[in-house]
C-alpha cells in the first residue's frame, strides 16, 4: 500500500512538473511573439505612437493577456530595447573577432553597421531609441547605450594592438574614444539621413583614422629611440 501510494504521488508530481514546464514554455513562446510584434510597432511608430492593444492584436491575444507577460508598456519597451542591444553587441563582437588584420581597425563593424541599417528593423529601432529615447526611460536607455559604446572602445583598442601599432596606453585610449566618436557620428547620420550619407562620411573618416594611427605609431617608435 505504501509503495503504491509513493509511486502514485511521484507520478502526480511528475505530471505537475510537466504541466508547469509546458506552461512556462507556452508563456515563453507567447512572450517572444509579443516582443517581435512590439519591436515592429515601436520601430515604425515609436514609443508614443504604439498601442498595447494593437500589439496584443498582432499576436492574437487580448490586451489583458499581455499583462501576464509584461507589467506595462514601459517594461515591454525596455525588454525590446535590451533584446536589440544584446543582438547588436553580439554583432559587433563578431565583426571585431573576424576582422581581417589587413583591414583598418574597426572597419568591419563600421561597414557592417551601414550595410545592415536599412534591412534590419531591430537595428533601426535600437538606434532611433538610443538617440530619441522616451523621456521617462532615458536614463536606463542611456546606460545601456553607453555600455555598448564602452564595448566598442575596448574592442577597437584590442584590434589596434593586433594591427601592429605600438602605442602607449594613454594614446591608445584616445584613439579608442575617437573611434567611438566616429561610430556615434555614423549612427546619427543613419538615423537622420541615409546609408549613402553615412558611407560617404565613413570613407573620409576611415582614411583620416588610419593615417593618424600610422603617424602616432611612428612617433611613438621615434620617442622610444
mmCIF file of C-alpha atoms in Angstrom:
data_model
loop_
_atom_site.group_PDB
_atom_site.id
_atom_site.type_symbol
_atom_site.label_atom_id
_atom_site.label_comp_id
_atom_site.label_asym_id
_atom_site.label_seq_id
_atom_site.Cartn_x
_atom_site.Cartn_y
_atom_site.Cartn_z
ATOM 1 C CA UNK A 1 0.000 0.000 0.000
ATOM 2 C CA UNK A 2 2.761 2.427 0.963
ATOM 3 C CA UNK A 3 4.747 1.551 -2.170
ATOM 4 C CA UNK A 4 1.710 2.043 -4.382
ATOM 5 C CA UNK A 5 0.963 5.381 -2.732
ATOM 6 C CA UNK A 6 4.558 6.525 -3.229
ATOM 7 C CA UNK A 7 4.514 5.663 -6.912
ATOM 8 C CA UNK A 8 1.186 7.412 -7.390
ATOM 9 C CA UNK A 9 2.405 10.536 -5.581
ATOM 10 C CA UNK A 10 5.603 10.553 -7.603
ATOM 11 C CA UNK A 11 3.662 10.204 -10.810
ATOM 12 C CA UNK A 12 1.415 13.091 -9.827
ATOM 13 C CA UNK A 13 4.466 15.175 -9.004
ATOM 14 C CA UNK A 14 5.944 14.387 -12.400
ATOM 15 C CA UNK A 15 2.705 15.396 -14.138
ATOM 16 C CA UNK A 16 2.586 18.657 -12.190
ATOM 17 C CA UNK A 17 6.191 19.458 -13.141
ATOM 18 C CA UNK A 18 5.499 18.590 -16.776
ATOM 19 C CA UNK A 19 2.399 20.800 -16.842
ATOM 20 C CA UNK A 20 4.364 23.607 -15.218
ATOM 21 C CA UNK A 21 7.192 23.276 -17.761
ATOM 22 C CA UNK A 22 4.716 23.207 -20.642
ATOM 23 C CA UNK A 23 3.007 26.301 -19.243
ATOM 24 C CA UNK A 24 6.351 28.094 -18.919
ATOM 25 C CA UNK A 25 7.259 27.060 -22.454
ATOM 26 C CA UNK A 26 3.947 28.387 -23.772
ATOM 27 C CA UNK A 27 4.451 31.633 -21.880
ATOM 28 C CA UNK A 28 7.983 31.907 -23.236
ATOM 29 C CA UNK A 29 6.749 31.379 -26.803
ATOM 30 C CA UNK A 30 3.987 33.948 -26.344
ATOM 31 C CA UNK A 31 6.441 36.407 -24.780
ATOM 32 C CA UNK A 32 8.740 36.037 -27.782
ATOM 33 C CA UNK A 33 5.851 36.684 -30.156
ATOM 34 C CA UNK A 34 4.862 39.752 -28.158
ATOM 35 C CA UNK A 35 8.445 41.044 -28.268
ATOM 36 C CA UNK A 36 8.598 40.569 -32.041
ATOM 37 C CA UNK A 37 5.278 42.350 -32.584
ATOM 38 C CA UNK A 38 6.251 45.131 -30.188
ATOM 39 C CA UNK A 39 9.576 45.615 -31.956
ATOM 40 C CA UNK A 40 7.780 46.123 -35.274
ATOM 41 C CA UNK A 41 5.335 48.607 -33.730
ATOM 42 C CA UNK A 42 7.953 50.546 -31.776
ATOM 43 C CA UNK A 43 10.326 50.658 -34.763
ATOM 44 C CA UNK A 44 7.629 52.056 -37.019
ATOM 45 C CA UNK A 45 5.657 54.270 -34.638
ATOM 46 C CA UNK A 46 7.958 54.993 -31.733
ATOM 47 C CA UNK A 47 7.038 54.738 -28.072
ATOM 48 C CA UNK A 48 4.247 57.322 -28.024
ATOM 49 C CA UNK A 49 2.626 56.146 -31.239
ATOM 50 C CA UNK A 50 2.456 52.478 -30.269
ATOM 51 C CA UNK A 51 -0.570 50.854 -28.653
ATOM 52 C CA UNK A 52 -0.516 47.805 -26.395
ATOM 53 C CA UNK A 53 -3.945 46.843 -27.724
ATOM 54 C CA UNK A 54 -2.614 46.798 -31.295
ATOM 55 C CA UNK A 55 0.483 44.860 -30.255
ATOM 56 C CA UNK A 56 -1.693 42.280 -28.494
ATOM 57 C CA UNK A 57 -3.973 42.038 -31.543
ATOM 58 C CA UNK A 58 -0.958 41.429 -33.794
ATOM 59 C CA UNK A 59 -0.067 38.440 -31.606
ATOM 60 C CA UNK A 60 -3.654 37.175 -31.498
ATOM 61 C CA UNK A 61 -4.276 37.756 -27.803
ATOM 62 C CA UNK A 62 -6.287 40.241 -25.772
ATOM 63 C CA UNK A 63 -4.636 43.266 -24.209
ATOM 64 C CA UNK A 64 -5.389 41.922 -20.730
ATOM 65 C CA UNK A 65 -3.471 38.727 -21.563
ATOM 66 C CA UNK A 66 -0.409 40.764 -22.488
ATOM 67 C CA UNK A 67 -0.090 41.874 -18.859
ATOM 68 C CA UNK A 68 0.575 38.264 -17.851
ATOM 69 C CA UNK A 69 3.902 38.617 -19.667
ATOM 70 C CA UNK A 70 4.825 42.297 -19.278
ATOM 71 C CA UNK A 71 3.831 44.603 -16.430
ATOM 72 C CA UNK A 72 3.189 47.642 -18.612
ATOM 73 C CA UNK A 73 4.235 49.485 -21.764
ATOM 74 C CA UNK A 74 7.493 50.688 -20.216
ATOM 75 C CA UNK A 75 8.517 47.149 -19.252
ATOM 76 C CA UNK A 76 7.734 45.846 -22.734
ATOM 77 C CA UNK A 77 9.608 48.698 -24.419
ATOM 78 C CA UNK A 78 12.680 48.158 -22.251
ATOM 79 C CA UNK A 79 12.680 44.405 -22.925
ATOM 80 C CA UNK A 80 12.553 45.098 -26.679
ATOM 81 C CA UNK A 81 15.415 47.572 -26.253
ATOM 82 C CA UNK A 82 17.530 45.140 -24.206
ATOM 83 C CA UNK A 83 16.968 42.395 -26.764
ATOM 84 C CA UNK A 84 18.008 44.686 -29.634
ATOM 85 C CA UNK A 85 21.023 45.932 -27.679
ATOM 86 C CA UNK A 86 22.172 42.394 -26.857
ATOM 87 C CA UNK A 87 21.909 41.394 -30.514
ATOM 88 C CA UNK A 88 23.913 44.435 -31.611
ATOM 89 C CA UNK A 89 26.624 43.805 -29.051
ATOM 90 C CA UNK A 90 26.935 40.250 -30.375
ATOM 91 C CA UNK A 91 27.065 41.535 -33.959
ATOM 92 C CA UNK A 92 29.832 43.975 -33.016
ATOM 93 C CA UNK A 93 31.818 41.252 -31.230
ATOM 94 C CA UNK A 94 31.626 39.009 -34.312
ATOM 95 C CA UNK A 95 32.818 41.783 -36.604
ATOM 96 C CA UNK A 96 35.835 42.580 -34.454
ATOM 97 C CA UNK A 97 36.670 38.920 -33.886
ATOM 98 C CA UNK A 98 36.695 38.051 -37.599
ATOM 99 C CA UNK A 99 38.090 41.328 -38.933
ATOM 100 C CA UNK A 100 40.993 40.702 -41.362
ATOM 101 C CA UNK A 101 44.266 42.007 -39.965
ATOM 102 C CA UNK A 102 44.978 43.925 -43.173
ATOM 103 C CA UNK A 103 41.816 45.998 -42.698
ATOM 104 C CA UNK A 104 41.993 49.158 -40.665
ATOM 105 C CA UNK A 105 40.926 48.606 -37.030
ATOM 106 C CA UNK A 106 37.161 48.833 -36.608
ATOM 107 C CA UNK A 107 36.460 48.915 -40.346
ATOM 108 C CA UNK A 108 34.429 45.710 -40.443
ATOM 109 C CA UNK A 109 31.924 46.853 -37.832
ATOM 110 C CA UNK A 110 31.513 50.345 -39.255
ATOM 111 C CA UNK A 111 30.834 48.950 -42.717
ATOM 112 C CA UNK A 112 28.538 46.218 -41.377
ATOM 113 C CA UNK A 113 26.555 48.792 -39.418
ATOM 114 C CA UNK A 114 25.892 50.855 -42.535
ATOM 115 C CA UNK A 115 25.109 47.791 -44.645
ATOM 116 C CA UNK A 116 22.556 46.384 -42.189
ATOM 117 C CA UNK A 117 20.690 49.548 -41.264
ATOM 118 C CA UNK A 118 18.055 49.677 -43.992
ATOM 119 C CA UNK A 119 17.313 45.957 -43.919
ATOM 120 C CA UNK A 120 17.360 45.357 -40.152
ATOM 121 C CA UNK A 121 14.313 46.546 -38.243
ATOM 122 C CA UNK A 122 15.932 45.716 -34.906
ATOM 123 C CA UNK A 123 18.936 47.942 -35.614
ATOM 124 C CA UNK A 124 16.737 50.836 -36.744
ATOM 125 C CA UNK A 125 14.708 50.525 -33.544
ATOM 126 C CA UNK A 126 17.866 50.400 -31.420
ATOM 127 C CA UNK A 127 19.496 53.488 -32.913
ATOM 128 C CA UNK A 128 16.354 55.586 -33.036
ATOM 129 C CA UNK A 129 15.610 54.674 -29.430
ATOM 130 C CA UNK A 130 19.189 55.420 -28.357
ATOM 131 C CA UNK A 131 19.150 58.893 -29.907
ATOM 132 C CA UNK A 132 15.473 59.741 -29.323
ATOM 133 C CA UNK A 133 14.523 57.875 -26.123
ATOM 134 C CA UNK A 134 11.211 58.316 -24.309
ATOM 135 C CA UNK A 135 11.929 60.898 -21.618
ATOM 136 C CA UNK A 136 10.934 58.702 -18.664
ATOM 137 C CA UNK A 137 13.127 55.833 -19.905
ATOM 138 C CA UNK A 138 16.082 57.996 -20.949
ATOM 139 C CA UNK A 139 18.368 57.142 -18.019
ATOM 140 C CA UNK A 140 18.066 53.368 -18.469
ATOM 141 C CA UNK A 141 18.440 53.595 -22.242
ATOM 142 C CA UNK A 142 21.470 55.894 -21.990
ATOM 143 C CA UNK A 143 23.131 53.485 -19.557
ATOM 144 C CA UNK A 144 22.639 50.577 -21.946
ATOM 145 C CA UNK A 145 23.904 52.539 -24.928
ATOM 146 C CA UNK A 146 26.993 53.691 -23.035
ATOM 147 C CA UNK A 147 27.880 50.108 -22.098
ATOM 148 C CA UNK A 148 27.661 49.193 -25.776
ATOM 149 C CA UNK A 149 29.958 52.093 -26.705
ATOM 150 C CA UNK A 150 32.432 51.036 -23.999
ATOM 151 C CA UNK A 151 32.489 47.575 -25.567
ATOM 152 C CA UNK A 152 33.292 49.106 -28.970
ATOM 153 C CA UNK A 153 36.099 51.163 -27.454
ATOM 154 C CA UNK A 154 37.715 48.117 -25.834
ATOM 155 C CA UNK A 155 37.328 46.007 -28.987
ATOM 156 C CA UNK A 156 38.866 48.747 -31.129
ATOM 157 C CA UNK A 157 41.861 49.092 -28.814
ATOM 158 C CA UNK A 158 42.418 45.335 -28.998
ATOM 159 C CA UNK A 159 42.317 45.439 -32.808
ATOM 160 C CA UNK A 160 44.844 48.283 -32.895
ATOM 161 C CA UNK A 161 47.283 46.102 -30.953
ATOM 162 C CA UNK A 162 46.768 43.244 -33.426
ATOM 163 C CA UNK A 163 47.129 45.691 -36.303
ATOM 164 C CA UNK A 164 50.699 46.233 -35.210
ATOM 165 C CA UNK A 165 50.527 49.823 -33.988
ATOM 166 C CA UNK A 166 52.695 50.176 -30.890
ATOM 167 C CA UNK A 167 51.024 52.921 -28.885
ATOM 168 C CA UNK A 168 51.164 53.953 -25.258
ATOM 169 C CA UNK A 169 48.120 53.141 -23.141
ATOM 170 C CA UNK A 170 47.083 56.808 -22.991
ATOM 171 C CA UNK A 171 47.379 57.253 -26.762
ATOM 172 C CA UNK A 172 45.521 54.014 -27.400
ATOM 173 C CA UNK A 173 42.663 55.128 -25.168
ATOM 174 C CA UNK A 174 42.459 58.440 -27.028
ATOM 175 C CA UNK A 175 42.078 56.635 -30.340
ATOM 176 C CA UNK A 176 39.530 54.295 -28.802
ATOM 177 C CA UNK A 177 37.427 57.300 -27.854
ATOM 178 C CA UNK A 178 37.948 58.768 -31.328
ATOM 179 C CA UNK A 179 36.627 55.564 -32.905
ATOM 180 C CA UNK A 180 33.567 55.614 -30.652
ATOM 181 C CA UNK A 181 33.007 59.214 -31.717
ATOM 182 C CA UNK A 182 33.138 58.146 -35.363
ATOM 183 C CA UNK A 183 30.637 55.322 -34.795
ATOM 184 C CA UNK A 184 28.390 57.737 -32.920
ATOM 185 C CA UNK A 185 28.580 60.147 -35.854
ATOM 186 C CA UNK A 186 27.763 57.383 -38.362
ATOM 187 C CA UNK A 187 24.769 56.294 -36.318
ATOM 188 C CA UNK A 188 23.421 59.826 -36.199
ATOM 189 C CA UNK A 189 23.816 60.002 -39.983
ATOM 190 C CA UNK A 190 21.923 56.734 -40.372
ATOM 191 C CA UNK A 191 19.074 57.897 -38.152
ATOM 192 C CA UNK A 192 18.681 61.383 -39.604
ATOM 193 C CA UNK A 193 19.800 60.966 -43.238
ATOM 194 C CA UNK A 194 20.533 57.689 -45.054
ATOM 195 C CA UNK A 195 23.064 54.906 -45.642
ATOM 196 C CA UNK A 196 24.659 56.671 -48.582
ATOM 197 C CA UNK A 197 25.461 59.747 -46.493
ATOM 198 C CA UNK A 198 26.801 57.558 -43.699
ATOM 199 C CA UNK A 199 29.016 55.605 -46.137
ATOM 200 C CA UNK A 200 30.463 58.834 -47.527
ATOM 201 C CA UNK A 201 31.283 60.043 -44.026
ATOM 202 C CA UNK A 202 32.897 56.726 -43.101
ATOM 203 C CA UNK A 203 35.075 56.709 -46.237
ATOM 204 C CA UNK A 204 36.607 60.045 -45.229
ATOM 205 C CA UNK A 205 36.905 59.268 -41.531
ATOM 206 C CA UNK A 206 38.417 55.840 -42.158
ATOM 207 C CA UNK A 207 41.256 57.369 -44.184
ATOM 208 C CA UNK A 208 41.879 60.014 -41.534
ATOM 209 C CA UNK A 209 41.776 57.489 -38.693
ATOM 210 C CA UNK A 210 44.180 55.034 -40.319
ATOM 211 C CA UNK A 211 46.596 57.799 -41.316
ATOM 212 C CA UNK A 212 46.528 59.226 -37.787
ATOM 213 C CA UNK A 213 47.146 55.799 -36.256
ATOM 214 C CA UNK A 214 50.138 55.178 -38.516
ATOM 215 C CA UNK A 215 51.579 58.584 -37.735
ATOM 216 C CA UNK A 216 51.064 58.135 -33.985
ATOM 217 C CA UNK A 217 52.737 54.724 -34.114
ATOM 218 C CA UNK A 218 55.734 56.194 -35.963
ATOM 219 C CA UNK A 219 56.068 58.987 -33.422
ATOM 220 C CA UNK A 220 55.919 56.509 -30.520
ATOM 221 C CA UNK A 221 58.745 54.472 -32.108
ATOM 222 C CA UNK A 222 60.819 57.631 -32.636
ATOM 223 C CA UNK A 223 60.406 58.655 -28.994
ATOM 224 C CA UNK A 224 61.466 55.205 -27.814
ATOM 225 C CA UNK A 225 64.710 55.567 -29.770
#
